[in-house]
Amino acid sequence: YIYQFHMAAFFLLSGYTADLRRKSIANIAYSRAKRLLLPYVTTFFLLLFVSVFLNKFGLYSIIFGMEMPDVGFTISEFFIKGRCYVWWLGAAWFLWVLFVASIIAKLLHKLCGKMFLIPSIALYLLAYYLISNGVKPARNVNLALIGQFFYCVGYFINDNQLIGKLDNSEKKY
């Protein structure tokens, strides 16, 4: 339950601090790729190199208690399916998911204007339908559809100054 809360809170805060109104889709995609995906991919290849080095000297299986997967397999799984077999990269799946969720949020905002939360909710429900039926799309698309909802809610709260309105309503009493 904690895991579900803190990731939702992370995406909500990311949306809260986003500026969907002034930036274009291309600008958001470029800046998010530079800030999220470039470090993720760079770290993946650096740690893959270290894993190969450890494997070469027989240390990989001692440290991780398993044989190292083939390098070609590891790279293809990372880029095609979003699976990371470089174990010490950790739970960094959220970087890709945040990248996709922020682009989906911008698309919804551009296409639907102030009503962007309605299709966001629909995509959220679609993701839960996919998960409940055991569908696991590549690149964690189902998680991106869930993440975009919390991202959109965060943006909606900030864009409509809901926290400020709550503060002002308390002062009137």
PDB file of C-alpha atoms in Angstrom, residues 4-159:
ATOM      1  CA  GLN A   4       0.961   2.636  -4.332  1.00  0.00           C
ATOM      2  CA  PHE A   5       0.757   5.850  -2.334  1.00  0.00           C
ATOM      3  CA  HIS A   6       4.271   7.163  -2.790  1.00  0.00           C
ATOM      4  CA  MET A   7       4.384   6.592  -6.550  1.00  0.00           C
ATOM      5  CA  ALA A   8       0.982   8.241  -6.977  1.00  0.00           C
ATOM      6  CA  ALA A   9       2.209  11.156  -4.849  1.00  0.00           C
ATOM      7  CA  PHE A  10       5.379  11.384  -6.959  1.00  0.00           C
ATOM      8  CA  PHE A  11       3.390  11.609 -10.200  1.00  0.00           C
ATOM      9  CA  LEU A  12       0.923  14.053  -8.643  1.00  0.00           C
ATOM     10  CA  LEU A  13       3.773  16.351  -7.540  1.00  0.00           C
ATOM     11  CA  SER A  14       5.385  16.048 -10.970  1.00  0.00           C
ATOM     12  CA  GLY A  15       2.142  17.207 -12.568  1.00  0.00           C
ATOM     13  CA  TYR A  16       1.719  19.936  -9.958  1.00  0.00           C
ATOM     14  CA  THR A  17       5.083  21.427 -10.924  1.00  0.00           C
ATOM     15  CA  ALA A  18       4.556  20.977 -14.683  1.00  0.00           C
ATOM     16  CA  ASP A  19       3.960  23.792 -17.117  1.00  0.00           C
ATOM     17  CA  LEU A  20       1.735  22.231 -19.758  1.00  0.00           C
ATOM     18  CA  ARG A  21       0.227  25.491 -20.914  1.00  0.00           C
ATOM     19  CA  ARG A  22       3.343  27.263 -22.192  1.00  0.00           C
ATOM     20  CA  LYS A  23       5.396  24.380 -23.566  1.00  0.00           C
ATOM     21  CA  SER A  24       4.823  22.551 -26.831  1.00  0.00           C
ATOM     22  CA  ILE A  25       4.669  18.762 -27.073  1.00  0.00           C
ATOM     23  CA  ALA A  26       8.058  18.726 -28.801  1.00  0.00           C
ATOM     24  CA  ASN A  27       9.559  20.938 -26.099  1.00  0.00           C
ATOM     25  CA  ILE A  28       8.204  18.713 -23.320  1.00  0.00           C
ATOM     26  CA  ALA A  29       9.379  15.549 -25.103  1.00  0.00           C
ATOM     27  CA  TYR A  30      12.867  16.981 -25.632  1.00  0.00           C
ATOM     28  CA  SER A  31      13.317  18.338 -22.118  1.00  0.00           C
ATOM     29  CA  ARG A  32      11.929  15.172 -20.488  1.00  0.00           C
ATOM     30  CA  ALA A  33      14.098  12.956 -22.691  1.00  0.00           C
ATOM     31  CA  LYS A  34      17.158  14.990 -21.750  1.00  0.00           C
ATOM     32  CA  ARG A  35      16.358  15.006 -18.023  1.00  0.00           C
ATOM     33  CA  LEU A  36      14.853  11.531 -17.596  1.00  0.00           C
ATOM     34  CA  LEU A  37      15.751   9.176 -20.420  1.00  0.00           C
ATOM     35  CA  LEU A  38      19.340  10.233 -21.161  1.00  0.00           C
ATOM     36  CA  PRO A  39      20.536   9.609 -17.569  1.00  0.00           C
ATOM     37  CA  TYR A  40      18.513   6.378 -17.420  1.00  0.00           C
ATOM     38  CA  VAL A  41      19.980   4.977 -20.655  1.00  0.00           C
ATOM     39  CA  THR A  42      23.490   6.217 -19.816  1.00  0.00           C
ATOM     40  CA  THR A  43      23.352   4.586 -16.384  1.00  0.00           C
ATOM     41  CA  PHE A  44      21.994   1.383 -17.930  1.00  0.00           C
ATOM     42  CA  PHE A  45      24.937   1.098 -20.333  1.00  0.00           C
ATOM     43  CA  LEU A  46      27.474   2.034 -17.667  1.00  0.00           C
ATOM     44  CA  LEU A  47      26.149  -0.610 -15.276  1.00  0.00           C
ATOM     45  CA  LEU A  48      25.847  -3.124 -18.112  1.00  0.00           C
ATOM     46  CA  PHE A  49      29.528  -2.556 -18.844  1.00  0.00           C
ATOM     47  CA  VAL A  50      30.363  -3.112 -15.162  1.00  0.00           C
ATOM     48  CA  SER A  51      28.184  -6.259 -15.160  1.00  0.00           C
ATOM     49  CA  VAL A  52      30.059  -7.635 -18.180  1.00  0.00           C
ATOM     50  CA  PHE A  53      33.340  -6.826 -16.435  1.00  0.00           C
ATOM     51  CA  LEU A  54      32.221  -8.644 -13.275  1.00  0.00           C
ATOM     52  CA  ASN A  55      30.982 -11.581 -15.350  1.00  0.00           C
ATOM     53  CA  LYS A  56      34.301 -11.793 -17.180  1.00  0.00           C
ATOM     54  CA  PHE A  57      36.063 -12.417 -13.866  1.00  0.00           C
ATOM     55  CA  GLY A  58      33.381 -14.762 -12.484  1.00  0.00           C
ATOM     56  CA  LEU A  59      32.160 -12.259  -9.898  1.00  0.00           C
ATOM     57  CA  TYR A  60      28.690 -11.607 -11.306  1.00  0.00           C
ATOM     58  CA  SER A  61      27.282 -14.979 -10.255  1.00  0.00           C
ATOM     59  CA  ILE A  62      28.924 -14.677  -6.824  1.00  0.00           C
ATOM     60  CA  ILE A  63      27.440 -11.223  -6.176  1.00  0.00           C
ATOM     61  CA  PHE A  64      23.972 -11.782  -7.663  1.00  0.00           C
ATOM     62  CA  GLY A  65      23.619 -15.549  -7.202  1.00  0.00           C
ATOM     63  CA  MET A  66      22.704 -16.131 -10.847  1.00  0.00           C
ATOM     64  CA  GLU A  67      24.223 -16.214 -14.280  1.00  0.00           C
ATOM     65  CA  MET A  68      24.328 -12.985 -16.227  1.00  0.00           C
ATOM     66  CA  PRO A  69      21.892 -12.863 -19.157  1.00  0.00           C
ATOM     67  CA  ASP A  70      23.322 -12.457 -22.651  1.00  0.00           C
ATOM     68  CA  VAL A  71      24.268  -8.835 -23.415  1.00  0.00           C
ATOM     69  CA  GLY A  72      22.255  -8.725 -26.656  1.00  0.00           C
ATOM     70  CA  PHE A  73      19.219 -10.124 -24.850  1.00  0.00           C
ATOM     71  CA  THR A  74      19.666  -7.581 -22.030  1.00  0.00           C
ATOM     72  CA  ILE A  75      19.845  -4.640 -24.452  1.00  0.00           C
ATOM     73  CA  SER A  76      16.867  -5.792 -26.551  1.00  0.00           C
ATOM     74  CA  GLU A  77      14.731  -6.424 -23.455  1.00  0.00           C
ATOM     75  CA  PHE A  78      15.615  -2.972 -22.130  1.00  0.00           C
ATOM     76  CA  PHE A  79      14.718  -1.085 -25.305  1.00  0.00           C
ATOM     77  CA  ILE A  80      11.874  -3.197 -26.670  1.00  0.00           C
ATOM     78  CA  LYS A  81      10.036  -4.465 -23.605  1.00  0.00           C
ATOM     79  CA  GLY A  82      11.242  -2.091 -20.909  1.00  0.00           C
ATOM     80  CA  ARG A  83      12.709  -4.865 -18.779  1.00  0.00           C
ATOM     81  CA  CYS A  84      15.983  -4.216 -17.050  1.00  0.00           C
ATOM     82  CA  TYR A  85      18.317  -7.123 -16.382  1.00  0.00           C
ATOM     83  CA  VAL A  86      20.979  -4.888 -14.903  1.00  0.00           C
ATOM     84  CA  TRP A  87      19.804  -5.604 -11.376  1.00  0.00           C
ATOM     85  CA  TRP A  88      21.622  -2.835  -9.612  1.00  0.00           C
ATOM     86  CA  LEU A  89      19.985  -0.153 -11.700  1.00  0.00           C
ATOM     87  CA  GLY A  90      17.109  -0.725  -9.315  1.00  0.00           C
ATOM     88  CA  ALA A  91      13.522   0.328  -9.691  1.00  0.00           C
ATOM     89  CA  ALA A  92      14.081   3.007 -12.301  1.00  0.00           C
ATOM     90  CA  TRP A  93      11.046   2.024 -14.392  1.00  0.00           C
ATOM     91  CA  PHE A  94       9.301   5.199 -13.234  1.00  0.00           C
ATOM     92  CA  LEU A  95      11.638   7.397 -15.320  1.00  0.00           C
ATOM     93  CA  TRP A  96      10.271   5.935 -18.570  1.00  0.00           C
ATOM     94  CA  VAL A  97       6.725   5.967 -17.185  1.00  0.00           C
ATOM     95  CA  LEU A  98       7.042   9.626 -16.118  1.00  0.00           C
ATOM     96  CA  PHE A  99       8.359  10.514 -19.575  1.00  0.00           C
ATOM     97  CA  VAL A 100       5.367   8.885 -21.286  1.00  0.00           C
ATOM     98  CA  ALA A 101       2.848  10.151 -18.702  1.00  0.00           C
ATOM     99  CA  SER A 102       3.982  13.774 -19.130  1.00  0.00           C
ATOM    100  CA  ILE A 103       3.594  13.550 -22.910  1.00  0.00           C
ATOM    101  CA  ILE A 104       0.141  11.951 -22.585  1.00  0.00           C
ATOM    102  CA  ALA A 105      -0.874  14.716 -20.166  1.00  0.00           C
ATOM    103  CA  LYS A 106       0.272  17.404 -22.609  1.00  0.00           C
ATOM    104  CA  LEU A 107      -1.598  15.716 -25.475  1.00  0.00           C
ATOM    105  CA  LEU A 108      -4.785  15.519 -23.393  1.00  0.00           C
ATOM    106  CA  HIS A 109      -4.412  19.142 -22.333  1.00  0.00           C
ATOM    107  CA  LYS A 110      -3.835  20.259 -25.925  1.00  0.00           C
ATOM    108  CA  LEU A 111      -6.720  18.218 -27.353  1.00  0.00           C
ATOM    109  CA  CYS A 112      -9.306  18.724 -24.609  1.00  0.00           C
ATOM    110  CA  GLY A 113      -8.367  22.002 -22.931  1.00  0.00           C
ATOM    111  CA  LYS A 114      -9.885  22.413 -19.473  1.00  0.00           C
ATOM    112  CA  MET A 115     -11.728  19.093 -19.852  1.00  0.00           C
ATOM    113  CA  PHE A 116      -8.499  17.062 -20.005  1.00  0.00           C
ATOM    114  CA  LEU A 117      -9.307  15.185 -16.788  1.00  0.00           C
ATOM    115  CA  ILE A 118     -12.210  13.320 -18.421  1.00  0.00           C
ATOM    116  CA  PRO A 119     -10.107  11.395 -20.977  1.00  0.00           C
ATOM    117  CA  SER A 120      -7.405  11.067 -18.314  1.00  0.00           C
ATOM    118  CA  ILE A 121      -9.856   9.185 -16.099  1.00  0.00           C
ATOM    119  CA  ALA A 122     -10.864   7.020 -19.075  1.00  0.00           C
ATOM    120  CA  LEU A 123      -7.224   6.097 -19.737  1.00  0.00           C
ATOM    121  CA  TYR A 124      -6.739   5.356 -16.033  1.00  0.00           C
ATOM    122  CA  LEU A 125      -9.714   2.982 -16.065  1.00  0.00           C
ATOM    123  CA  LEU A 126      -8.443   1.375 -19.278  1.00  0.00           C
ATOM    124  CA  ALA A 127      -5.109   0.694 -17.590  1.00  0.00           C
ATOM    125  CA  TYR A 128      -6.793  -0.957 -14.630  1.00  0.00           C
ATOM    126  CA  TYR A 129      -8.899  -3.041 -16.995  1.00  0.00           C
ATOM    127  CA  LEU A 130      -5.732  -4.206 -18.784  1.00  0.00           C
ATOM    128  CA  ILE A 131      -4.012  -5.017 -15.503  1.00  0.00           C
ATOM    129  CA  SER A 132      -6.992  -6.877 -14.068  1.00  0.00           C
ATOM    130  CA  ASN A 133      -7.172  -9.003 -17.235  1.00  0.00           C
ATOM    131  CA  GLY A 134      -3.474  -9.853 -17.133  1.00  0.00           C
ATOM    132  CA  VAL A 135      -2.516  -7.789 -20.182  1.00  0.00           C
ATOM    133  CA  LYS A 136       1.095  -6.633 -19.905  1.00  0.00           C
ATOM    134  CA  PRO A 137       1.899  -4.290 -22.779  1.00  0.00           C
ATOM    135  CA  ALA A 138       5.498  -3.495 -23.649  1.00  0.00           C
ATOM    136  CA  ARG A 139       7.334  -0.552 -22.119  1.00  0.00           C
ATOM    137  CA  ASN A 140       4.975  -0.352 -19.103  1.00  0.00           C
ATOM    138  CA  VAL A 141       2.267   1.424 -21.091  1.00  0.00           C
ATOM    139  CA  ASN A 142      -0.311   0.377 -18.506  1.00  0.00           C
ATOM    140  CA  LEU A 143       1.717   2.077 -15.756  1.00  0.00           C
ATOM    141  CA  ALA A 144       2.086   5.193 -17.901  1.00  0.00           C
ATOM    142  CA  LEU A 145      -1.689   5.326 -18.310  1.00  0.00           C
ATOM    143  CA  ILE A 146      -2.079   5.171 -14.534  1.00  0.00           C
ATOM    144  CA  GLY A 147       0.740   7.669 -13.971  1.00  0.00           C
ATOM    145  CA  GLN A 148      -0.715  10.197 -16.412  1.00  0.00           C
ATOM    146  CA  PHE A 149      -3.884  10.345 -14.313  1.00  0.00           C
ATOM    147  CA  PHE A 150      -2.021  11.380 -11.169  1.00  0.00           C
ATOM    148  CA  TYR A 151       0.143  13.730 -13.253  1.00  0.00           C
ATOM    149  CA  CYS A 152      -3.009  15.339 -14.695  1.00  0.00           C
ATOM    150  CA  VAL A 153      -4.608  15.634 -11.251  1.00  0.00           C
ATOM    151  CA  GLY A 154      -1.494  17.404  -9.964  1.00  0.00           C
ATOM    152  CA  TYR A 155      -1.516  19.769 -12.924  1.00  0.00           C
ATOM    153  CA  PHE A 156      -5.252  20.388 -12.470  1.00  0.00           C
ATOM    154  CA  ILE A 157      -4.772  21.266  -8.790  1.00  0.00           C
ATOM    155  CA  ASN A 158      -2.040  23.776  -9.616  1.00  0.00           C
ATOM    156  CA  ASP A 159      -3.681  25.196 -12.745  1.00  0.00           C
TER     157      ASP A 159
END
